[in-house]
Structures are given as structure tokens and as C-alpha cells.
Amino acid sequence: MERSEGRRGVAVNDGVFWQGGDPRWDAVRCITPLTRTVRADVCVVGGGFTGLWSALSLKKLAGELDVVLLEQTYCGHGASGRNGGWLNAWDDILPTLTGLYGPSDALAVLDLSHRSLSDLTQVVSDGAIDCDLAMGGGLIVATSEAQLGGVRETVAAMEAAGRGSRVKLLSAEEARQMSGISEATGGYLLEHAGSVQPALLAQGLRRLVEAAGVQVFEASPMVKLHREAPAVVDTLAGSVVADQVILACGSWLARVSELRRTLFIIPTHVIATEPCEGDLDALGWTHGRPFADARTAVHYAQRTADHRMVFGRGGGRLGFAGRIIPEHFQDRRETREIAADMRRMLPRLESARIDWAWGGPIDRSQHGMPWVGVIGRHRNIHYGVGYAGNGVVPSHVIGRTLASMTLGVDDDYSRSPLVSDPPSYLPIEPIRSAGARLVRGAVIRCEEREDAGRVPDPASRVLRRALSLSLPKGVQVAPLAERVARMTTVAGRREGGGAQGADGHGRAFDSTTGSGGSDA
């Protein structure tokens, strides 16, 4: 749909630039749906990065396997084809990894992410995937004094772990010069990072998967999963009977009964400007060096190969009980706010026309990291989920891990702490949605005050910390509500204490719900 308001914050085109705006995108030209019953060794459900990397890894590990991949629309339609195009390992969240897994396992996970970054770039090169991959570093910028704590913590953790050469601490002046943001207070450069045209990467991986001998059926959504041995995956017009199943459906996994209370489903929204080469040159932006700020409600951006600014932000309207709602894909209010954020941070782009606007749902675990697990009494249904908005490289880690787990291979991937039961469980509705909205409001209030150089109120600071609260499976919701209430009351009695800086490690807004639709 086209409109004529691109200079007022409403996009000219409602759609994904990576797909509708790039003439190289051609992934929907030859869709083949499943219309019969087929037998397979492994059925992969989901044609995004996780499913594609899983299928490709399976064939590399065991070329004789009969692998079928099902996709509900077309490969790359979901988060894999509509994200911001960041390419990075987990250097920016080493403190989080250490807190979750301990120092030794944290470094093992970090090194797996670097191995995946290297493997991904090698596959792109060897497979001649035309996806604008460029490795110019990744720029993380603090835009308030409160955000500097997280920046310094990350750099210090990398140095202490002997990985200091992978990050470069930036002064306020250096951050301003590289980002063009006058409010920058500091930051760091991830040396091993870059950007990609994500939809073209998905398109290229689909081609390689088919060339490896995987049968790909699109326009074939899973409507029923029979947890038997062998398992059966029903689609609208056919079925796959498989010894092993990999569920790689991203946010749609919140519909699986065993995972209903393990996931937040949150939106993120993105805009793309008209080509504005001169303005981006003047701002110091280069292709292949993406940007993110250090907020919880993170802003992220990249300069595209055709000199557009692609600029996004985590957050937006929440669906009750984790439902994926139309506003996750198109939300004019969010588009206007993101355009205003871009123009406030980068006034030189004030007159740049907004050509494209889109959004999509994100799957987030309570602790902000993806994990690989198994469901069903026969333990033959594997899944990987929980990317929290940073999934281009991590999806390779998870896809490769899923392949090892499916085949029973004992290696660094199958032994990693990413293989686990669900890390936590969320409250039942309506407590979950009400709490999510409270926490989201608190995060927004805190970061707005910190951006203005002010200290957030105590209650909002405490509610922001409630992002980390979770429940064991089956625990009643009352203790959580009482805990938050007690924390808020105690905080209200305190004075001073300073501002609580945003941790800057998440790559998406951290509040919403966890399920929707009928159980699979």
C-alpha cells in the first residue's frame, strides 16, 4: 500500500524494504505447498534462519538424511527477513553470559558465537549469496550518562576475559564523530561485527538448502503436531511423518502448549528512508558498520548498500496472552514515533522521506538468551527459541546445536549451556499482561528521565528491575505480585542512591506476554 506522507513520519510504502524494495528479492516466485503425506528422517518446521541453518547443518553432518522443511508462508517472511541486519557475536553481552552460565561456560558460549559468525560469512562467500554482507564493526553508543555504566561493564568484562582486542572503548567525542549523535556520551566499537541484507541472506540459504537435497514446502503451516514415535506434522493439505522434528518457528512457538509460559512476544518496528548518500556521509555513517544505542528499548540502524537509513526500535503494542496481532506488523503510531526519534537523534535527516515502514514479533526468553530444548515423552521433538531481537548470528549457533541434538552428536554445541529446560516460567494471564505493561511504562519513564539527565523515580527503577523476575513452573502468581509490591514500597521509602543505568545488553524491548492461538 502506498501513501504520500513520507516526510511527515508516515511511510510511503507499508511493507518490508528488504523484500518489496530490493529488486534482487525473488523468494516467492516458486512456492511449492505440501499436498500429500511424506516420510522423512527429520522434519524442520520453520523457514527462517533457525530452520534453514538447522536443515543445512543436518545435511553437512549426515548427508544421507532425508530432511523436509515446512514454512507457513515463504522462507524469510518472519523475523529473519525483516530485522535490522546486525551481524555480531555475543561480545556485547558477556556480563550477561557470565551471570547466567558462570565464567567458564560464558566464554565457551561466546566462542561458539564467534565460530558461527565465521561460519556464516564463509557460507555466504562459498555459496555466492548476494546479501550486501560487510564487516565494518558494530557501533554501540550511550546517549545518556546513565547508559555509560553498561558500556564500561562490557568493555571491562571483555578485557578481563582476555578478549579485549574485540572491543574498542570510545570517548564521547569519538562516539559523536562515528554516530553523528550530538548527545553521545561514549560507547564502544565491536571489531568483529557488520551488517547484512537479511531477506537476501534467507533467500540465499533457501537456495543452498535445496541444493543440499532438502525438500522445501512453503505455504504449508503446521496445524497439528502429533507427539508420537515417529512424530507426525500435519499441514493444511498434507502431513510429514518423521523420526525427529525440529521446531524453528520463532514467535509462533508461543502457541506450543509446553512453551506457552516461557516466552514474551514483543514487537519491533523499522523504517527505511529514501536514499540520502550525502547526509549519511556528512554524519560519518558507513555501510557495514551498524549502530545501536545502549537503551533497553533499543534503537538500532544501518546504512544500506544503496545509501538509505534503516532505523528501528524495540517495543510497541502487546497482544494479550502472547498473541501475534496485526499491530506487530504495521503500527502507524510506532512509525511516527520512530521517525521522530531518528530525526531527534540525527537532525540532518529531518527532511529525509520515509519510504518504507514495517514491523514484526520477536520471541524473548525471560533471561534474554535463546535456548535449545526437547518436548514430548519420546524426546524426539526439538526446538530453539528466545532470541530477544538479536538472531542473525545466534540463529546459526542454535541451528547448529539443534542439528547436533537431533543426531545425538556429542560436541561443543550439544554440551553447551544453551541446551536446557526452559530457563523460567511466566505468570498466568491476566497477571502477565498487566505486569508487562507496568514494567514497560517504567522502562520508558526511566529512560526518558535519564536521557534528560534526571534521576528516575524509585518506583519506576524498581519496576524496571522486575524485568528479571520469573516463576518456576506451577508456582502461584501471588508471591510474584507481592514481591514486586514489596520492592516498590521499600524503594519509595528510600532516598538517593543515584540513577540505575540501563544495562545496554538487550537488543529488544523487554516486556510482554507469552502465548497465543490454539495449542500445537
Coordinates of C-alpha atoms in Angstrom, one line a residue:
M1 CA 0.0 0.0 0.0
E2 CA 1.4 3.4 -1.0
R3 CA 0.9 6.7 0.7
S4 CA 2.2 10.2 0.1
E5 CA 3.2 11.3 3.6
G6 CA 6.8 10.1 3.8
R7 CA 8.2 13.4 5.1
R8 CA 5.7 13.6 7.9
G9 CA 6.6 10.3 9.5
V10 CA 4.1 8.1 7.7
A11 CA 5.8 5.8 5.2
V12 CA 5.2 5.9 1.5
N13 CA 5.0 2.1 1.5
D14 CA 3.6 -0.2 4.1
G15 CA 5.9 -3.1 3.7
V16 CA 9.4 -4.6 4.3
F17 CA 12.0 -2.7 2.4
W18 CA 14.3 -5.7 2.4
Q19 CA 11.7 -7.6 0.3
G20 CA 9.4 -5.1 -1.5
G21 CA 12.1 -2.5 -2.0
D22 CA 15.0 -4.6 -3.3
P23 CA 14.8 -5.9 -6.9
R24 CA 17.0 -8.8 -6.0
W25 CA 14.4 -10.3 -3.7
D26 CA 12.7 -13.1 -5.6
A27 CA 12.0 -15.8 -2.9
V28 CA 8.2 -16.1 -3.6
R29 CA 8.4 -16.9 -7.2
C30 CA 8.3 -20.7 -6.9
I31 CA 6.4 -21.7 -3.8
T32 CA 5.5 -25.3 -3.5
P33 CA 3.0 -26.3 -0.8
L34 CA 2.8 -29.8 0.7
T35 CA -0.2 -31.6 -0.6
R36 CA 0.5 -35.2 0.3
T37 CA 1.9 -37.4 3.1
V38 CA 5.7 -37.7 3.0
R39 CA 8.2 -39.7 5.1
A40 CA 11.4 -38.1 6.4
D41 CA 14.2 -38.7 8.9
V42 CA 13.8 -35.1 10.2
C43 CA 11.1 -32.6 9.7
V44 CA 12.1 -29.0 10.2
V45 CA 9.2 -26.6 10.9
G46 CA 10.1 -23.0 10.1
G47 CA 11.8 -21.4 7.1
G48 CA 13.6 -18.6 8.9
F49 CA 17.3 -18.6 9.8
T50 CA 17.0 -21.1 12.6
G51 CA 15.2 -23.7 10.3
L52 CA 17.4 -23.0 7.4
W53 CA 20.7 -23.3 9.4
S54 CA 19.3 -26.5 11.1
A55 CA 18.5 -28.1 7.8
L56 CA 21.8 -27.1 6.2
S57 CA 23.7 -28.3 9.3
L58 CA 21.9 -31.7 9.3
K59 CA 22.9 -32.3 5.7
K60 CA 26.5 -31.3 6.4
L61 CA 26.7 -33.7 9.4
A62 CA 24.8 -36.5 7.8
G63 CA 24.4 -36.1 4.0
E64 CA 22.3 -39.2 3.7
L65 CA 19.5 -37.9 5.9
D66 CA 16.1 -37.3 4.3
V67 CA 15.1 -33.8 5.5
V68 CA 11.9 -32.0 4.9
L69 CA 11.4 -28.3 5.7
L70 CA 8.0 -26.7 6.2
E71 CA 7.3 -23.0 6.1
Q72 CA 3.9 -21.4 6.8
T73 CA 4.3 -18.6 4.2
Y74 CA 7.7 -18.3 2.4
C75 CA 11.2 -18.6 3.7
G76 CA 12.4 -15.3 5.2
H77 CA 8.9 -14.0 5.8
G78 CA 9.2 -13.7 9.6
A79 CA 11.9 -12.1 11.7
S80 CA 14.7 -13.4 9.5
G81 CA 13.5 -11.3 6.6
R82 CA 12.5 -8.1 8.4
N83 CA 15.2 -7.4 11.1
G84 CA 17.8 -4.7 11.3
G85 CA 20.6 -6.7 9.7
W86 CA 23.1 -6.7 12.5
L87 CA 25.9 -9.3 12.3
N88 CA 27.6 -9.8 15.6
A89 CA 28.7 -12.4 18.1
W90 CA 27.8 -12.1 21.8
D91 CA 30.7 -9.8 22.8
D92 CA 28.3 -7.1 23.8
I93 CA 26.5 -9.3 26.4
L94 CA 29.5 -11.1 28.1
P95 CA 28.5 -9.8 31.5
T96 CA 25.0 -11.3 31.0
L97 CA 26.5 -14.6 29.8
T98 CA 28.8 -14.7 32.9
G99 CA 25.8 -14.1 35.2
L100 CA 23.8 -16.8 33.6
Y101 CA 26.4 -19.6 33.0
G102 CA 29.4 -18.7 35.1
P103 CA 32.8 -17.5 33.7
S104 CA 34.0 -20.7 32.0
D105 CA 30.7 -21.6 30.2
A106 CA 30.2 -18.0 29.3
L107 CA 33.4 -17.9 27.4
A108 CA 32.5 -21.2 25.7
V109 CA 29.2 -19.8 24.6
L110 CA 30.9 -16.6 23.4
D111 CA 33.4 -18.6 21.4
L112 CA 30.6 -20.6 19.8
S113 CA 29.1 -17.3 18.7
H114 CA 32.3 -16.2 17.1
R115 CA 32.6 -19.6 15.4
S116 CA 29.1 -19.1 14.0
L117 CA 29.9 -15.6 12.8
S118 CA 32.9 -17.0 10.9
D119 CA 30.9 -19.9 9.5
L120 CA 28.1 -17.6 8.4
T121 CA 30.5 -15.3 6.4
Q122 CA 32.2 -18.4 4.9
V123 CA 28.8 -19.8 3.7
V124 CA 27.9 -16.5 2.2
S125 CA 31.2 -16.4 0.3
D126 CA 31.3 -20.1 -0.7
G127 CA 27.6 -20.0 -1.7
A128 CA 27.9 -16.8 -3.6
I129 CA 25.0 -15.3 -1.7
D130 CA 24.4 -11.7 -2.8
C131 CA 23.2 -10.1 0.5
D132 CA 25.4 -7.0 1.0
L133 CA 27.4 -8.5 3.8
A134 CA 30.0 -6.1 5.0
M135 CA 32.1 -6.3 8.2
G136 CA 33.0 -2.8 9.3
G137 CA 32.4 -3.2 13.1
G138 CA 29.4 -2.6 15.2
L139 CA 28.9 0.8 16.9
I140 CA 27.2 0.8 20.4
V141 CA 26.6 4.4 21.7
A142 CA 25.5 5.6 25.1
T143 CA 23.2 8.6 24.7
S144 CA 23.0 9.5 28.4
E145 CA 25.3 9.3 31.4
A146 CA 23.2 6.6 32.9
Q147 CA 24.0 4.3 29.9
L148 CA 27.7 4.5 30.4
G149 CA 27.7 2.0 33.2
G150 CA 26.7 -0.8 30.9
V151 CA 29.2 0.3 28.3
R152 CA 32.1 0.3 30.7
E153 CA 31.0 -3.0 32.2
T154 CA 31.0 -4.8 28.8
V155 CA 34.4 -3.5 27.9
A156 CA 35.9 -4.3 31.3
A157 CA 34.4 -7.8 31.1
M158 CA 35.9 -8.4 27.7
E159 CA 39.3 -7.2 28.8
A160 CA 39.2 -9.3 31.9
A161 CA 38.4 -12.4 29.8
G162 CA 41.4 -11.8 27.5
R163 CA 39.1 -10.7 24.6
G164 CA 39.8 -7.0 24.9
S165 CA 41.0 -6.8 21.3
R166 CA 37.5 -7.4 20.1
V167 CA 36.1 -4.2 21.6
K168 CA 37.3 -0.6 21.5
L169 CA 36.1 1.8 24.1
L170 CA 35.1 5.2 22.6
S171 CA 35.3 8.6 24.1
A172 CA 32.3 10.9 23.9
E173 CA 33.9 12.7 21.0
E174 CA 34.7 9.6 19.2
A175 CA 31.2 8.3 19.6
R176 CA 29.8 11.6 18.3
Q177 CA 32.0 11.5 15.3
M178 CA 31.2 8.0 14.3
S179 CA 27.4 8.2 15.0
G180 CA 26.6 11.8 14.2
I181 CA 24.6 12.0 17.5
S182 CA 25.4 15.1 19.5
E183 CA 24.1 13.6 22.7
A184 CA 26.5 10.7 22.6
T185 CA 28.4 10.3 26.0
G186 CA 30.6 7.4 24.9
G187 CA 30.4 3.9 23.6
Y188 CA 32.4 1.1 22.1
L189 CA 33.1 -0.5 18.7
L190 CA 32.7 -4.2 18.2
E191 CA 35.6 -5.1 16.0
H192 CA 34.1 -8.4 14.7
A193 CA 30.7 -7.2 13.5
G194 CA 28.9 -5.9 10.4
S195 CA 25.6 -5.8 8.6
V196 CA 23.7 -7.7 6.0
Q197 CA 20.6 -7.5 3.9
P198 CA 18.7 -10.2 5.9
A199 CA 16.0 -11.2 3.4
L200 CA 18.6 -11.8 0.8
L201 CA 20.6 -13.9 3.2
A202 CA 17.5 -16.0 3.9
Q203 CA 16.8 -16.3 0.2
G204 CA 20.4 -17.5 -0.4
L205 CA 20.2 -20.0 2.4
R206 CA 17.0 -21.4 1.0
R207 CA 18.8 -22.0 -2.3
L208 CA 21.7 -23.8 -0.6
V209 CA 19.3 -25.9 1.5
E210 CA 17.5 -27.1 -1.6
A211 CA 20.8 -27.7 -3.4
A212 CA 21.8 -29.9 -0.4
G213 CA 18.8 -32.1 -1.0
V214 CA 16.3 -30.8 1.5
Q215 CA 12.7 -30.9 0.3
V216 CA 11.2 -27.4 1.0
F217 CA 7.5 -26.9 1.2
E218 CA 6.2 -23.3 1.6
A219 CA 2.6 -22.1 2.2
S220 CA 2.4 -25.1 4.4
P221 CA 1.7 -24.1 8.1
M222 CA 1.8 -26.7 10.8
V223 CA -1.7 -27.1 12.1
K224 CA -1.2 -30.1 14.4
L225 CA 1.8 -31.8 16.0
H226 CA 1.4 -35.4 17.0
R227 CA 3.9 -36.2 19.7
E228 CA 4.4 -39.8 18.8
A229 CA 7.2 -42.1 17.6
P230 CA 7.5 -41.4 14.7
A231 CA 6.1 -37.9 15.1
V232 CA 3.5 -36.5 12.6
V233 CA 3.3 -32.9 11.5
D234 CA 0.0 -32.0 9.8
T235 CA -0.3 -29.1 7.4
L236 CA -3.4 -27.7 5.7
A237 CA -3.2 -30.2 2.9
G238 CA -0.6 -32.8 3.8
S239 CA 1.5 -34.5 6.6
V240 CA 5.1 -35.3 7.3
V241 CA 5.9 -38.5 9.2
A242 CA 9.4 -38.1 10.8
D243 CA 11.6 -39.8 13.3
Q244 CA 12.7 -36.4 14.6
V245 CA 11.1 -32.9 14.4
I246 CA 12.8 -29.5 14.8
L247 CA 10.5 -26.6 15.7
A248 CA 12.1 -23.4 14.4
C249 CA 9.0 -21.2 14.3
G250 CA 10.2 -18.2 16.3
S251 CA 7.4 -16.2 18.0
W252 CA 4.9 -18.7 16.7
L253 CA 6.3 -21.3 19.2
A254 CA 4.3 -19.5 21.9
R255 CA 1.4 -21.5 20.6
V256 CA 3.0 -24.8 21.6
S257 CA 1.5 -25.8 24.9
E258 CA 4.8 -26.7 26.6
L259 CA 6.3 -23.3 25.8
R260 CA 3.3 -21.1 26.5
R261 CA 4.6 -19.7 29.7
T262 CA 8.3 -19.5 28.6
L263 CA 8.2 -16.7 26.0
F264 CA 7.5 -13.0 25.8
I265 CA 6.2 -12.0 22.4
I266 CA 7.2 -8.4 21.7
P267 CA 7.1 -6.2 18.6
T268 CA 9.8 -4.2 16.9
H269 CA 9.3 -1.7 14.2
V270 CA 11.6 -0.3 11.5
I271 CA 11.6 2.5 8.9
A272 CA 13.7 3.0 5.8
T273 CA 14.4 6.4 4.3
E274 CA 14.9 7.4 0.7
P275 CA 18.5 7.2 -0.5
C276 CA 20.4 10.1 1.2
E277 CA 24.1 9.4 0.5
G278 CA 25.3 13.0 1.1
D279 CA 23.6 13.3 4.5
L280 CA 24.9 9.9 5.7
D281 CA 28.4 10.8 4.5
A282 CA 28.2 14.0 6.5
L283 CA 27.1 12.1 9.6
G284 CA 30.0 9.8 9.4
W285 CA 27.9 6.6 8.7
T286 CA 29.5 3.8 6.6
H287 CA 27.9 0.7 5.1
G288 CA 28.8 -2.4 7.1
R289 CA 29.0 -0.6 10.5
P290 CA 25.6 -0.8 12.1
F291 CA 24.5 1.2 15.1
A292 CA 22.7 0.6 18.3
D293 CA 22.2 2.7 21.4
A294 CA 22.5 1.4 25.0
R295 CA 18.9 1.7 25.9
T296 CA 16.7 -1.2 27.0
A297 CA 14.1 0.0 24.4
V298 CA 17.0 -0.1 21.9
H299 CA 17.3 1.9 18.8
Y300 CA 19.2 0.2 16.0
A301 CA 20.2 1.2 12.5
Q302 CA 22.3 0.6 9.5
R303 CA 23.3 2.4 6.3
T304 CA 22.2 0.2 3.4
A305 CA 24.2 -0.5 0.3
D306 CA 22.0 1.9 -1.6
H307 CA 22.6 4.6 1.0
R308 CA 19.3 4.5 2.9
M309 CA 19.0 4.8 6.6
V310 CA 17.2 1.8 8.1
F311 CA 16.3 2.7 11.6
G312 CA 14.3 0.7 14.2
R313 CA 13.2 0.5 17.8
G314 CA 12.1 -2.3 20.1
G315 CA 8.7 -2.0 21.7
G316 CA 5.1 -1.4 20.7
R317 CA 1.6 -2.7 21.4
L318 CA 1.3 -6.0 23.2
G319 CA -1.0 -8.9 22.4
F320 CA -2.9 -10.4 25.3
A321 CA -1.6 -13.9 26.2
G322 CA 1.2 -13.6 23.7
R323 CA -1.0 -13.4 20.7
I324 CA 0.6 -12.1 17.5
I325 CA -1.6 -9.2 16.5
P326 CA -1.8 -7.0 13.3
E327 CA -0.2 -4.1 15.0
H328 CA 3.0 -6.1 15.4
F329 CA 3.4 -5.9 11.6
Q330 CA 2.1 -2.4 10.9
D331 CA 1.6 0.3 13.5
R332 CA 1.4 3.9 12.3
R333 CA 1.8 5.3 15.8
E334 CA 5.1 3.4 16.2
T335 CA 6.2 4.5 12.7
R336 CA 5.7 8.2 13.6
E337 CA 7.5 7.8 16.9
I338 CA 10.4 6.0 15.4
A339 CA 10.7 8.6 12.6
A340 CA 10.7 11.3 15.3
D341 CA 13.4 9.5 17.3
M342 CA 15.6 9.3 14.2
R343 CA 15.2 13.0 13.4
R344 CA 15.8 14.0 17.0
M345 CA 18.9 11.9 17.2
L346 CA 20.1 12.8 13.7
P347 CA 18.6 16.2 12.8
R348 CA 20.4 16.2 9.4
L349 CA 17.8 13.6 8.4
E350 CA 14.9 15.9 9.2
S351 CA 13.8 16.2 5.6
A352 CA 14.5 12.6 4.6
R353 CA 11.4 10.9 3.2
I354 CA 10.3 7.7 4.9
D355 CA 9.9 5.3 2.1
W356 CA 9.1 2.0 4.0
A357 CA 7.8 1.0 7.4
W358 CA 7.2 -2.4 8.8
G359 CA 7.4 -4.5 12.0
G360 CA 7.2 -8.0 13.3
P361 CA 7.0 -10.0 16.5
I362 CA 10.1 -11.2 18.5
D363 CA 10.4 -14.2 20.8
R364 CA 12.2 -13.4 24.1
S365 CA 13.0 -15.6 27.0
Q366 CA 12.9 -14.2 30.5
H367 CA 16.7 -14.1 30.7
G368 CA 17.2 -12.7 27.2
M369 CA 19.1 -15.6 25.7
P370 CA 17.9 -18.3 23.3
W371 CA 18.0 -22.0 24.3
V372 CA 17.5 -25.4 22.8
G373 CA 15.2 -27.9 24.4
V374 CA 13.1 -31.0 23.7
I375 CA 9.4 -31.8 24.3
G376 CA 7.3 -34.9 24.1
R377 CA 7.5 -38.2 26.0
H378 CA 9.5 -39.7 23.2
R379 CA 12.0 -36.8 23.3
N380 CA 12.1 -36.6 19.5
I381 CA 10.7 -33.0 19.1
H382 CA 13.5 -30.4 19.5
Y383 CA 13.1 -26.6 19.5
G384 CA 15.2 -23.5 19.6
V385 CA 13.8 -20.1 20.6
G386 CA 14.2 -16.9 22.6
Y387 CA 16.4 -14.6 20.5
A388 CA 15.3 -11.3 22.0
G389 CA 15.8 -9.5 18.8
N390 CA 19.4 -10.4 18.1
G391 CA 19.2 -13.5 15.9
V392 CA 21.1 -13.3 12.7
V393 CA 24.3 -14.9 14.0
P394 CA 22.8 -16.6 17.1
S395 CA 20.4 -18.4 14.8
H396 CA 23.4 -20.2 13.3
V397 CA 24.5 -21.2 16.9
I398 CA 21.0 -22.5 17.7
G399 CA 20.6 -24.2 14.3
R400 CA 23.9 -26.0 14.5
T401 CA 23.1 -27.0 18.1
L402 CA 19.7 -28.4 17.0
A403 CA 21.4 -30.4 14.4
S404 CA 23.8 -32.0 16.9
M405 CA 20.9 -32.7 19.4
T406 CA 18.7 -34.2 16.7
L407 CA 21.5 -36.5 15.6
G408 CA 22.8 -37.3 19.1
V409 CA 26.2 -35.9 18.3
D410 CA 28.4 -35.2 21.3
D411 CA 30.2 -31.9 20.6
D412 CA 30.7 -28.4 21.8
Y413 CA 27.2 -27.5 20.7
S414 CA 25.3 -30.3 22.3
R415 CA 27.4 -29.8 25.6
S416 CA 26.8 -26.0 25.7
P417 CA 24.6 -24.5 28.4
L418 CA 22.3 -23.3 25.7
V419 CA 20.9 -26.8 25.8
S420 CA 18.5 -26.7 28.7
D421 CA 15.0 -26.9 30.0
P422 CA 13.1 -23.6 29.8
P423 CA 15.1 -21.1 31.9
S424 CA 12.0 -19.8 33.6
Y425 CA 8.2 -19.6 33.5
L426 CA 5.9 -16.5 33.4
P427 CA 2.8 -15.8 35.4
I428 CA -0.6 -16.7 34.0
E429 CA -2.9 -14.2 32.5
P430 CA -4.1 -11.6 33.2
I431 CA -1.3 -11.0 35.7
R432 CA 1.3 -11.4 32.9
S433 CA -0.1 -8.7 30.6
A434 CA -0.8 -6.3 33.4
G435 CA 2.7 -6.7 34.8
A436 CA 4.2 -6.4 31.4
R437 CA 2.5 -3.1 30.8
L438 CA 3.6 -1.8 34.2
V439 CA 7.2 -2.7 33.5
R440 CA 7.1 -1.3 30.0
G441 CA 5.9 2.0 31.3
A442 CA 8.5 2.1 34.0
V443 CA 11.3 1.4 31.4
I444 CA 10.1 4.2 29.2
R445 CA 9.8 6.6 32.2
C446 CA 13.3 5.7 33.4
E447 CA 15.0 6.1 30.0
E448 CA 13.2 9.4 29.2
R449 CA 14.3 10.9 32.5
E450 CA 17.9 9.5 32.1
D451 CA 18.0 11.0 28.6
A452 CA 17.1 14.3 30.1
G453 CA 19.9 13.9 32.7
R454 CA 17.5 13.3 35.6
V455 CA 17.2 10.5 38.1
P456 CA 14.1 8.2 37.6
D457 CA 11.7 7.9 40.5
P458 CA 12.3 5.0 42.8
A459 CA 9.2 3.0 41.9
S460 CA 10.0 3.1 38.2
R461 CA 13.5 2.0 38.9
V462 CA 12.3 -1.0 40.9
L463 CA 9.8 -2.0 38.3
R464 CA 12.4 -1.8 35.6
R465 CA 14.5 -4.3 37.6
A466 CA 11.4 -6.6 37.6
L467 CA 12.4 -7.5 34.0
S468 CA 14.4 -10.3 35.6
L469 CA 11.7 -11.7 37.8
S470 CA 10.3 -15.1 36.8
L471 CA 8.4 -18.1 38.2
P472 CA 9.2 -21.8 38.4
K473 CA 6.6 -23.9 36.6
G474 CA 3.4 -24.3 38.5
V475 CA 4.1 -21.6 41.2
Q476 CA 1.2 -19.4 42.1
V477 CA 1.3 -15.8 40.8
A478 CA 0.5 -14.2 44.2
P479 CA 4.1 -14.4 45.5
L480 CA 5.4 -12.6 42.4
A481 CA 2.9 -9.8 42.7
E482 CA 3.6 -9.5 46.4
R483 CA 7.3 -9.4 45.8
V484 CA 7.0 -6.6 43.2
A485 CA 4.7 -4.7 45.6
R486 CA 7.1 -5.0 48.5
M487 CA 10.1 -3.9 46.3
T488 CA 8.1 -0.9 45.1
T489 CA 7.1 0.1 48.7
V490 CA 10.6 -0.2 50.0
A491 CA 12.0 1.8 47.1
G492 CA 9.5 4.5 47.8
R493 CA 10.9 4.9 51.3
R494 CA 14.5 5.3 50.2
E495 CA 16.2 8.5 49.1
G496 CA 19.2 9.0 46.9
G497 CA 21.1 6.0 45.5
G498 CA 21.7 7.5 42.1
A499 CA 20.3 6.6 38.8
Q500 CA 20.1 3.0 37.7
G501 CA 21.6 2.9 34.2
A502 CA 20.1 0.8 31.5
D503 CA 22.2 -2.3 31.1
G504 CA 22.5 -1.9 27.4
H505 CA 22.9 -5.6 26.8
G506 CA 19.4 -6.5 25.5
R507 CA 18.7 -6.0 21.8
A508 CA 14.9 -5.6 22.1
F509 CA 12.3 -4.1 24.4
D510 CA 11.8 -6.5 27.3
S511 CA 8.1 -6.7 28.3
T512 CA 5.1 -8.5 27.1
T513 CA 3.3 -11.9 27.3
G514 CA 3.9 -15.4 26.1
S515 CA 1.3 -17.4 24.2
G516 CA -1.5 -17.3 21.7
G517 CA -3.6 -19.3 19.3
S518 CA -4.5 -22.9 19.7
D519 CA -2.1 -25.4 21.2
A520 CA 0.1 -27.3 18.7

